[in-house]
mmCIF file of C-alpha atoms in Angstrom:
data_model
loop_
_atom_site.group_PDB
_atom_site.id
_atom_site.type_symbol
_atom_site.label_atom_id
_atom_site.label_comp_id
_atom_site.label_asym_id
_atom_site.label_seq_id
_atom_site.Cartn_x
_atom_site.Cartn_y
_atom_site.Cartn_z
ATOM 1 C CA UNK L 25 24.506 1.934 5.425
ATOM 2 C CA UNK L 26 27.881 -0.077 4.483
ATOM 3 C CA UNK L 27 29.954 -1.863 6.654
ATOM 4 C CA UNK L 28 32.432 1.219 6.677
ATOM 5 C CA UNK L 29 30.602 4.643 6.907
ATOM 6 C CA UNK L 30 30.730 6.974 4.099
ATOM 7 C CA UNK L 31 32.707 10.025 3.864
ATOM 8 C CA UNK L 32 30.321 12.500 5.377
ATOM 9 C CA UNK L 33 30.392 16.137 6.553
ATOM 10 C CA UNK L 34 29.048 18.135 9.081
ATOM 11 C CA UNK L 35 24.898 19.283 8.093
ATOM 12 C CA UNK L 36 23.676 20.680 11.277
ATOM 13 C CA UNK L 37 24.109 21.920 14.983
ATOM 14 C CA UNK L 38 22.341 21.979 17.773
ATOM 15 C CA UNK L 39 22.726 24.880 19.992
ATOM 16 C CA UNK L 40 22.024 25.413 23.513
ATOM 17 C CA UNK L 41 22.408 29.316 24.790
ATOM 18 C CA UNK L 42 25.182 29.403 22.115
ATOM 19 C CA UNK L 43 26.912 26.205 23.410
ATOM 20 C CA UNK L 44 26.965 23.712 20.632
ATOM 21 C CA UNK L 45 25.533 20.970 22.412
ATOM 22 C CA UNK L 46 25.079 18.000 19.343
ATOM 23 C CA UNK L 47 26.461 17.818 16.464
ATOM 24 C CA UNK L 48 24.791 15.792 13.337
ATOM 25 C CA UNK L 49 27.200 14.766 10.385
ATOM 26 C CA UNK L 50 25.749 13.061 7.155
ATOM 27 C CA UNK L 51 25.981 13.134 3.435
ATOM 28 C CA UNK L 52 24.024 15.459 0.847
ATOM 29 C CA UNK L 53 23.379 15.926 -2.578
ATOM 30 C CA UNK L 54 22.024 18.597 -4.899
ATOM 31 C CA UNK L 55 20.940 18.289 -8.537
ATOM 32 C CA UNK L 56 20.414 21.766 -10.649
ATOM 33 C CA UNK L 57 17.651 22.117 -12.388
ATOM 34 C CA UNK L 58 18.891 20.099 -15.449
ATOM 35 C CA UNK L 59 19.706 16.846 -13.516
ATOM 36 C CA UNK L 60 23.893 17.808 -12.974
ATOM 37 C CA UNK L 61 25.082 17.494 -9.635
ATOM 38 C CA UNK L 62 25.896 20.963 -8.541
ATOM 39 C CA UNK L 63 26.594 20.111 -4.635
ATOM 40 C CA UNK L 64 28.397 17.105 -3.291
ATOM 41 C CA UNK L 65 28.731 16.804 0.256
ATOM 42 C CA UNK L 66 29.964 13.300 1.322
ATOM 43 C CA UNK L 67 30.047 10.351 -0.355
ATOM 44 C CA UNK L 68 26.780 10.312 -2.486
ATOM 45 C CA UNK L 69 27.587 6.999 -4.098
ATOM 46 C CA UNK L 70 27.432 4.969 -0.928
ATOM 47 C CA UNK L 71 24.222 2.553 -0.718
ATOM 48 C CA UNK L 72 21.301 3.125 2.092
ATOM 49 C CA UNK L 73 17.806 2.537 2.727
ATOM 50 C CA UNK L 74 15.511 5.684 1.837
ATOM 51 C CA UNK L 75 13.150 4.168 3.970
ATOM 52 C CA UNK L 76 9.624 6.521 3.594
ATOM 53 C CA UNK L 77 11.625 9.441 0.881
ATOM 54 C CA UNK L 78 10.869 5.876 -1.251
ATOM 55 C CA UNK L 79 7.551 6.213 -1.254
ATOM 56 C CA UNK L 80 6.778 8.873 -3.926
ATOM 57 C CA UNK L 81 7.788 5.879 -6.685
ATOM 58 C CA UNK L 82 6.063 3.204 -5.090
ATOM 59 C CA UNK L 83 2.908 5.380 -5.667
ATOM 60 C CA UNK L 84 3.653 6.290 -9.008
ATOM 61 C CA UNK L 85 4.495 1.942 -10.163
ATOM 62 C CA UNK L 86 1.074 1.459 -8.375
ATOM 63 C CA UNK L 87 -0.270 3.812 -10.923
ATOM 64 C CA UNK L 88 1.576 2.562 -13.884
ATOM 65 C CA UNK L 89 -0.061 -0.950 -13.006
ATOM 66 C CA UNK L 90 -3.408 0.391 -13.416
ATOM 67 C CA UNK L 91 -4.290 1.605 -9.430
ATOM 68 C CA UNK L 92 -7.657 4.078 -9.987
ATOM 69 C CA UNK L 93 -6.262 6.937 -7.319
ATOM 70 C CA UNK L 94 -6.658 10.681 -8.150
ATOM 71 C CA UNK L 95 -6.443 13.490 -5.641
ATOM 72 C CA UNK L 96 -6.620 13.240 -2.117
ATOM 73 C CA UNK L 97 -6.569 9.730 -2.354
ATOM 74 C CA UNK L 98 -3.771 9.836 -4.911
ATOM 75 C CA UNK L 99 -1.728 12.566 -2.527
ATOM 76 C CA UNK L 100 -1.872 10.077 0.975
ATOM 77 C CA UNK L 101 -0.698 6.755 -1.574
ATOM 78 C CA UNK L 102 2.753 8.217 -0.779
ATOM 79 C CA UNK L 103 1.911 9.658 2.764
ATOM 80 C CA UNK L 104 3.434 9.277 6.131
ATOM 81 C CA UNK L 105 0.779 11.243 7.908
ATOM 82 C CA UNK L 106 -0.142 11.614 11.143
ATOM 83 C CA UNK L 107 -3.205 9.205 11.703
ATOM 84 C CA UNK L 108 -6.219 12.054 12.106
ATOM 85 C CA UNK L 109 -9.827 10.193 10.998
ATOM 86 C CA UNK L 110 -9.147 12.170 7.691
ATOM 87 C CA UNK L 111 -6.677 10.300 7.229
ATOM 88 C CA UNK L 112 -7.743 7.316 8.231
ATOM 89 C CA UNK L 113 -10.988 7.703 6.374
ATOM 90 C CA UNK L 114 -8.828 8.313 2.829
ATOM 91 C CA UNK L 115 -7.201 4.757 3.269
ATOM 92 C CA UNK L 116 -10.189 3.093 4.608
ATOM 93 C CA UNK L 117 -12.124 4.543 1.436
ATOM 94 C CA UNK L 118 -9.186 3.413 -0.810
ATOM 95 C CA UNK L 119 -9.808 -0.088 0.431
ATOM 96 C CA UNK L 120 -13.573 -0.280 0.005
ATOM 97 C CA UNK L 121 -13.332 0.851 -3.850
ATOM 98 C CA UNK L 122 -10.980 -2.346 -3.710
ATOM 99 C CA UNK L 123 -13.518 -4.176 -2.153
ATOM 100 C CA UNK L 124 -11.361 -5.143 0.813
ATOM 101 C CA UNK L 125 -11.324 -3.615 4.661
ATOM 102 C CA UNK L 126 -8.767 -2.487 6.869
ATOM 103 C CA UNK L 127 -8.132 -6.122 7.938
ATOM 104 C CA UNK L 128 -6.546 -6.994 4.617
ATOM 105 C CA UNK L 129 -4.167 -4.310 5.413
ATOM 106 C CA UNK L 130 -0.033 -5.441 5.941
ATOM 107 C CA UNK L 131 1.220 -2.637 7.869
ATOM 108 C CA UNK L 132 1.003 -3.046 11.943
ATOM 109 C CA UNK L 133 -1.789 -1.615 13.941
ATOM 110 C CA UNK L 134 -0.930 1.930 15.437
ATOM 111 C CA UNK L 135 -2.152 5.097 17.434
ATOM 112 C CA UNK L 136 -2.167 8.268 15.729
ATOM 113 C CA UNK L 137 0.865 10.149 16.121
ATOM 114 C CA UNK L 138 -1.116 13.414 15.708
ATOM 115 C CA UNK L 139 -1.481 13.835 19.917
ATOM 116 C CA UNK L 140 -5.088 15.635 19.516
ATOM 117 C CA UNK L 141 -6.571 12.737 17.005
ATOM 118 C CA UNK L 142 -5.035 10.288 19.931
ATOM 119 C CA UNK L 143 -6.326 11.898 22.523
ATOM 120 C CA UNK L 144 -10.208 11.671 21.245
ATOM 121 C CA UNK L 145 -9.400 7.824 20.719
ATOM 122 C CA UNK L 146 -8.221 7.208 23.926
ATOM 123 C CA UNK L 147 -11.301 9.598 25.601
ATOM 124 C CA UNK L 148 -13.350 7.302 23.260
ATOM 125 C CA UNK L 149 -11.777 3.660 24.241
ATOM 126 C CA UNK L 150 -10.491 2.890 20.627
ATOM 127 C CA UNK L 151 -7.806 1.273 19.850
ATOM 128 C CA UNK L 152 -4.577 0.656 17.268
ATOM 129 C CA UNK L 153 -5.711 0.120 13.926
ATOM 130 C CA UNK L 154 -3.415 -0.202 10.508
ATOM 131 C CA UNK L 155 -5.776 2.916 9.119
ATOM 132 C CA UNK L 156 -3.828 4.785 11.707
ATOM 133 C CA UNK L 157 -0.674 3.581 10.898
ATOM 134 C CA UNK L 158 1.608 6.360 9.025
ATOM 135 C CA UNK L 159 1.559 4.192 5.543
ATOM 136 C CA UNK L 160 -2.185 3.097 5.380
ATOM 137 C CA UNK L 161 -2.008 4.752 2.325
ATOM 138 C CA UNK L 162 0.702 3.301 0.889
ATOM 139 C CA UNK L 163 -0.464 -0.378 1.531
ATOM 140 C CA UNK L 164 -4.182 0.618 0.526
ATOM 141 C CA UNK L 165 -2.966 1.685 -3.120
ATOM 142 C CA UNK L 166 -0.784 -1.074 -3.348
ATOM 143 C CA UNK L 167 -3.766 -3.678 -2.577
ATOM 144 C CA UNK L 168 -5.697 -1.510 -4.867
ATOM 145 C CA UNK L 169 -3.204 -2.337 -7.591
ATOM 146 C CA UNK L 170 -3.361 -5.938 -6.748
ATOM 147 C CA UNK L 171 -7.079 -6.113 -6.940
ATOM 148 C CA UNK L 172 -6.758 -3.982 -10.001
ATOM 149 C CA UNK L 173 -4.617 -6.357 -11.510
ATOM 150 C CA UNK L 174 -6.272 -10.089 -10.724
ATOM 151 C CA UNK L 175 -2.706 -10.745 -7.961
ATOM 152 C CA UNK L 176 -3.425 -12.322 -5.087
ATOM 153 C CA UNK L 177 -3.479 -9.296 -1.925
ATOM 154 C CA UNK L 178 -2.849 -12.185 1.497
ATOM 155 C CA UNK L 179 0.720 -11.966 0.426
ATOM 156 C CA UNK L 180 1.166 -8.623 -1.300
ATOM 157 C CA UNK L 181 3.857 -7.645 0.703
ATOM 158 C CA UNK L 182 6.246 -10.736 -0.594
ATOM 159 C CA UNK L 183 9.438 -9.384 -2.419
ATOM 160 C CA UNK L 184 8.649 -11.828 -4.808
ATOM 161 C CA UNK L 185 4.726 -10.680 -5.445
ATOM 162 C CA UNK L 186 3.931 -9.321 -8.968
ATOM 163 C CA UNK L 187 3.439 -6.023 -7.337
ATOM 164 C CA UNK L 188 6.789 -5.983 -5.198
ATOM 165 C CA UNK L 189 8.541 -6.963 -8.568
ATOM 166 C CA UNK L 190 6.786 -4.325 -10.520
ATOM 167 C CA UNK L 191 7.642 -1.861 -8.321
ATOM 168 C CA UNK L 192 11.387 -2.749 -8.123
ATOM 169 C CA UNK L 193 11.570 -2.993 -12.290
ATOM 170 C CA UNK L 194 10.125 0.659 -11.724
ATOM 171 C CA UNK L 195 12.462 1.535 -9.032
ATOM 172 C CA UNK L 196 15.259 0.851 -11.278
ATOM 173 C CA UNK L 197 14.246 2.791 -14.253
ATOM 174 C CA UNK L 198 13.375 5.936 -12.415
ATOM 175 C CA UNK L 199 16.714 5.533 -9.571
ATOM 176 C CA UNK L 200 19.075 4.238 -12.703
ATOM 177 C CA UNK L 201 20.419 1.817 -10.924
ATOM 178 C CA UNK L 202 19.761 -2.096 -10.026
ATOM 179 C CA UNK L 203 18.478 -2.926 -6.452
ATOM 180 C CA UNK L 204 20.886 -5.612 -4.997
ATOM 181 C CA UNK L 205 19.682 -5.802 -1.594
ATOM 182 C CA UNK L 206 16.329 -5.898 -0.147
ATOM 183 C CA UNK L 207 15.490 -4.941 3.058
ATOM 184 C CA UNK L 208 11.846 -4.644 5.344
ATOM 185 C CA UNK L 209 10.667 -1.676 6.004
ATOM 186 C CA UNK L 210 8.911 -0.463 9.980
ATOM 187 C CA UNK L 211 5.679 -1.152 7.519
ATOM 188 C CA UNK L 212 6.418 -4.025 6.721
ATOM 189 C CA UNK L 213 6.603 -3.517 2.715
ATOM 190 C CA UNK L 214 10.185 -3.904 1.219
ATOM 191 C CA UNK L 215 12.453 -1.024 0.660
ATOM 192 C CA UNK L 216 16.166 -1.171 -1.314
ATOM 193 C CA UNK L 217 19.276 0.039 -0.988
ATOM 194 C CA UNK L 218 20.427 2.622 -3.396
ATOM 195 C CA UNK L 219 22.547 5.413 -3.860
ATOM 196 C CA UNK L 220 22.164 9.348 -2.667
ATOM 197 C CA UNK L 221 22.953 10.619 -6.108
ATOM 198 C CA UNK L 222 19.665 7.658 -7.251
ATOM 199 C CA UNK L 223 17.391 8.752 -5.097
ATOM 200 C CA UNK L 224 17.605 12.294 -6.317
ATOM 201 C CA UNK L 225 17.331 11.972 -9.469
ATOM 202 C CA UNK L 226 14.282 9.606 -9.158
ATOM 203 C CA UNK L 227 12.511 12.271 -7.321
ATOM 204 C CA UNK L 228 13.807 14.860 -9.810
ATOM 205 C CA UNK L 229 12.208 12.858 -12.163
ATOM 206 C CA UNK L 230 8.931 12.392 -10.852
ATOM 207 C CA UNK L 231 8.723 15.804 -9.157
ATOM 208 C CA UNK L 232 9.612 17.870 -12.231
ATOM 209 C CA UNK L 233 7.268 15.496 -14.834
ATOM 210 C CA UNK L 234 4.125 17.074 -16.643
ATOM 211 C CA UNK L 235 0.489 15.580 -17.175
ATOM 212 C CA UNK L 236 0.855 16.448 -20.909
ATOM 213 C CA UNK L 237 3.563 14.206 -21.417
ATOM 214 C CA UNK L 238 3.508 11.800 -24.398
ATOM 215 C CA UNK L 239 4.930 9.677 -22.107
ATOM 216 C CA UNK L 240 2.514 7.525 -19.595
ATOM 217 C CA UNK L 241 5.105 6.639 -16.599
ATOM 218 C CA UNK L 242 5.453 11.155 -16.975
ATOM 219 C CA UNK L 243 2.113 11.650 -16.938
ATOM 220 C CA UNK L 244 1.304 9.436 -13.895
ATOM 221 C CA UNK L 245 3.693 11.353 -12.287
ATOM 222 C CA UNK L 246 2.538 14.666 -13.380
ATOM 223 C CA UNK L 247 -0.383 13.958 -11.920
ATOM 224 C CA UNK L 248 1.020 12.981 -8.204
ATOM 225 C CA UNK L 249 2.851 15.707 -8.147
ATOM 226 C CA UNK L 250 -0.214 17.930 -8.813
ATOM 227 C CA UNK L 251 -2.413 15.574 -6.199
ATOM 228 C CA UNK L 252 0.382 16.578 -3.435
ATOM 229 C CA UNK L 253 0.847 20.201 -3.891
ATOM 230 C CA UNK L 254 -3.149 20.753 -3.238
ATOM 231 C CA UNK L 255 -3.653 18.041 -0.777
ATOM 232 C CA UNK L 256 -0.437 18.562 1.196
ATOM 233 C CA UNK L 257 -2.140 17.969 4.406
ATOM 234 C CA UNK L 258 -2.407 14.072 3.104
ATOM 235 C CA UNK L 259 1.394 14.157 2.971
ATOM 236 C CA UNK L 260 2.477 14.416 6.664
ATOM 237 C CA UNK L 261 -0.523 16.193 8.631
ATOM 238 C CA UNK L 262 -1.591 19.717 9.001
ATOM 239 C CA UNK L 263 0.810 22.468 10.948
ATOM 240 C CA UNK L 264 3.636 19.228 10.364
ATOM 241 C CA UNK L 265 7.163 19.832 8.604
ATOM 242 C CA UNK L 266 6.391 18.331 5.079
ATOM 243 C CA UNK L 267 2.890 19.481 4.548
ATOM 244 C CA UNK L 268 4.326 23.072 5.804
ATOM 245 C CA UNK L 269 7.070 23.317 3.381
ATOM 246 C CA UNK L 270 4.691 21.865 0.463
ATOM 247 C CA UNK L 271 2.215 24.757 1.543
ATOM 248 C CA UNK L 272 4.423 27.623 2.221
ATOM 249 C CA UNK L 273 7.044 27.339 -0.778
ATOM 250 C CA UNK L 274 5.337 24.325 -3.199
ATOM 251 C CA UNK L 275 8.246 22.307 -2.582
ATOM 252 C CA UNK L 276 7.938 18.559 -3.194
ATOM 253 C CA UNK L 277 8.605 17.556 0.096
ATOM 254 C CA UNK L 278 9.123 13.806 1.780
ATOM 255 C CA UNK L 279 10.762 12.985 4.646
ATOM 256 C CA UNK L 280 11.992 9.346 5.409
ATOM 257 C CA UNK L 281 12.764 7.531 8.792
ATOM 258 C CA UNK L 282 16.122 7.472 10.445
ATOM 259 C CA UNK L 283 17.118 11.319 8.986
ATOM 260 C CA UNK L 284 16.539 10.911 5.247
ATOM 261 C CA UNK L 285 14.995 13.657 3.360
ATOM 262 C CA UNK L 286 14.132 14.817 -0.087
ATOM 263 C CA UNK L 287 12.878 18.058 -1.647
ATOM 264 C CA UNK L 288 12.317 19.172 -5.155
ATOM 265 C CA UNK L 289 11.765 23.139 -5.659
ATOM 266 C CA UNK L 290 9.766 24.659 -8.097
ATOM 267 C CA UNK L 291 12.203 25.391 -10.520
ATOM 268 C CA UNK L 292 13.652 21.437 -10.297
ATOM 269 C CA UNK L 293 16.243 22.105 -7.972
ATOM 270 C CA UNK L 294 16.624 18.882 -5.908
ATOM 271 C CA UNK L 295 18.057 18.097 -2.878
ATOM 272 C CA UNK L 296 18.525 14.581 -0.873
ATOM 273 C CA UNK L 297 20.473 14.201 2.346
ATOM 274 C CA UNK L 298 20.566 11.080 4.954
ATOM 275 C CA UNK L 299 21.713 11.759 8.816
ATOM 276 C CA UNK L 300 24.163 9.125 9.386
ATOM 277 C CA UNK L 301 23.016 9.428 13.396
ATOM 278 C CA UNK L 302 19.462 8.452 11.876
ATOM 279 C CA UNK L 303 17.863 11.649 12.972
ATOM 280 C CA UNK L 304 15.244 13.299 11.580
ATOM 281 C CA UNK L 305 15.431 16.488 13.202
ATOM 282 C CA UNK L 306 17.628 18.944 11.934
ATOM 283 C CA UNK L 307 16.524 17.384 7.943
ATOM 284 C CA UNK L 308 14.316 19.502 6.846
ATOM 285 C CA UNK L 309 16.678 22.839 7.705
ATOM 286 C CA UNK L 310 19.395 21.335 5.869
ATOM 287 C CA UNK L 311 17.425 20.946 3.008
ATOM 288 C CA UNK L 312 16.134 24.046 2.746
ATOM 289 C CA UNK L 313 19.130 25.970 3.388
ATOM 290 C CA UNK L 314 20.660 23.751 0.578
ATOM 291 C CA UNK L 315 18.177 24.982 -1.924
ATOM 292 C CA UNK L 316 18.448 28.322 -1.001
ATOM 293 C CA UNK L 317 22.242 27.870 -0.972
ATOM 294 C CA UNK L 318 21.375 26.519 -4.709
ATOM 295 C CA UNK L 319 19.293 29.655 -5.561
ATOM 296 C CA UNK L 320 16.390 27.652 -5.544
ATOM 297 C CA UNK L 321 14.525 29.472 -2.556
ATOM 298 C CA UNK L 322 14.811 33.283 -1.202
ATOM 299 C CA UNK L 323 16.229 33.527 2.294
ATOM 300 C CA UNK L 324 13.351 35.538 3.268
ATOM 301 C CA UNK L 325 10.949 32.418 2.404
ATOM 302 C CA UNK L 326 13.474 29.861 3.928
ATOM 303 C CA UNK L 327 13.457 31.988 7.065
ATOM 304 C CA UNK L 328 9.728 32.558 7.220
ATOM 305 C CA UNK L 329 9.490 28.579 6.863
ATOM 306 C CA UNK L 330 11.961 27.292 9.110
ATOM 307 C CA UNK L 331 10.207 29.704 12.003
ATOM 308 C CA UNK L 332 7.083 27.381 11.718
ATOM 309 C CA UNK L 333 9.206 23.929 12.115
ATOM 310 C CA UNK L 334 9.955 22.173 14.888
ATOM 311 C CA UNK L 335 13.331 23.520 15.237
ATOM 312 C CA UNK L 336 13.576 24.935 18.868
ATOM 313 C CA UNK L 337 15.531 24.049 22.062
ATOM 314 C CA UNK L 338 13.648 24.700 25.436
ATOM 315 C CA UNK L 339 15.045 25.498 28.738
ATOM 316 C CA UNK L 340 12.711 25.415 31.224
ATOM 317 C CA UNK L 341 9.549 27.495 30.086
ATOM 318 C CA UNK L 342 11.455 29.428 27.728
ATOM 319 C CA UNK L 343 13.281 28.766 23.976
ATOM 320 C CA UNK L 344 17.189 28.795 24.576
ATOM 321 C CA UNK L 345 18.757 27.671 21.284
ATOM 322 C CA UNK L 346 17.705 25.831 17.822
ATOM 323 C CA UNK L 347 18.495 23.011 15.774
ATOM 324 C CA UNK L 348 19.877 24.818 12.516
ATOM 325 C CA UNK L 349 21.778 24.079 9.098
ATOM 326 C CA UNK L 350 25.485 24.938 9.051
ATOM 327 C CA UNK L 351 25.268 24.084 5.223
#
């Protein structure tokens, strides 16, 4: 974020037996259907990192540089999941129709963060592995692309790589904007500052683009789009937030570290928002509620949704309050 904070508001509460107990401020944006901003809240110009909510055009430059990924293992190339052997079996397969193995892999080793899938490797002595790692995919489609394209994958991760550079020319086009600072990402991959309002609009873009498009860049997209709404459970990890909403509404759905999140509703309503506390907690409410604020989503289907998230506060044995939107 800049040096000075950005004119923010207030997105979402978190009660405890009706005793507002935290409080998390941030900025938000929504874009109608037609690409206008119809909902400002906070200063949507300011630059940040959209950390992971990036990943969705990374995938799609790896496919407009010639990456062979279609379905499943199209759907995890712009994953944060969870680390189950599905999972890990997607990248690993990813890599071998590369020709490479998991040891050609950037990203730092990691236990699943899905507690059953860690559980059986613990009971079975494994150990960390990058497959685990919540962007395996990512890094396996961009090696793919490297191997694809005759670029060298031992330094693949170099901002200055043919693929990094590719990917920021595509950046550009899709956020309409140029990407002045570079920053690393918990992966290990570089991410770039950018606008709210950007970010949005790239994911508009790419989640409201067709497969018969006479343009190629649209129908790459297209076909992402398509790869994530029946694969969803590639996306995060199944009975988790994004793969829920993606399920239960067929909103385009990606969360990114330290409280970023994007969605893109059926009818192209979009919505971005980043926490300015860096949570991710109370993200996916807000976004909802802004789309149904929009007109996007019925309040019945909101409602049904949020029940299934993450979105209660315990005291002792029993639920006592809720992390909820105040959008």
């Amino acid at each position: 974020m800049p040096t000075t904070p950005p004119a923010s508001v207030e997105l979402a509460v978190v009660d405890r037996n009706g005793f507002v107990e935290s409080r998390h401020v941030g900025v938000a944006v929504v874009l109608a259907p037609d690409g206008t901003e119809k909902l400002a809240l906070g200063d949507v110009t300011a630059a940040f990192l959209p950390r992971s909510s990036m990943k969705p055009l990374q995938a799609l430059a790896c496919l407009s540089a010639g990456a062979d990924l279609a379905d499943e293992r199209l759907a995890i190339s712009m994953a944060s999941h969870c680390g189950t052997d599905r999972h890990a079996q997607l990248a690993r397969d990813i890599l071998q129709s590369a020709g490479l193995t998991e040891d050609d892999l950037g990203c730092p080793a990691a236990w699943p963060t899905d507690t059953a899938s860690r559980d059986e490797l613990v009971r079975d002595h494994g150990a960390p592995s990058p497959l685990r790692m919540n962007c395996s995919g990512k890094h396996a489609a961009m090696l793919l692309t490297c191997v694809a394209n005759g670029w060298s994958t031992a330094d693949y991760l170099d901002p200055q790589h043919p693929l990094q550079m590719h990917i920021r020319e595509v950046l550009e086009r899709l956020v309409g904007e140029r990407m002045t600072t570079t920053a690393i990402d918990g992966c290990g991959a570089p991410v770039y500052a950018m606008s709210l309002v950007g970010l949005a609009r790239a994911i508009q873009r790419i989640a409201t683009s067709s497969e018969r498009s006479p343009f190629a860049l649209h129908r790459s997209a297209g076909a992402l789009v398509r790869a994530v709404k029946e694969h969803p459970w590639t996306v995060d990890g199944p009975g988790r937030p994004d793969t829920i909403v993606i399920e239960r509404l067929g909103v385009f759905s990606k969360m990114g570290a330290e409280g970023v999140q994007v969605m893109t509703a059926p009818d192209g309503t979009t919505v971005a928002l980043k926490m300015l506390d860096g949570s991710n907690r109370a993200g996916w409410a807000v976004a909802l509620r802004l789309l149904e604020r929009a007109g996007a989503l019925s309040t019945e289907a909101v409602d049904e949704t949020l029940a299934l998230l993450p979105l209660t506060v315990s005291g002792g044995a029993g639920v006592v309050g809720s992390i909820r939107a105040v959008v």
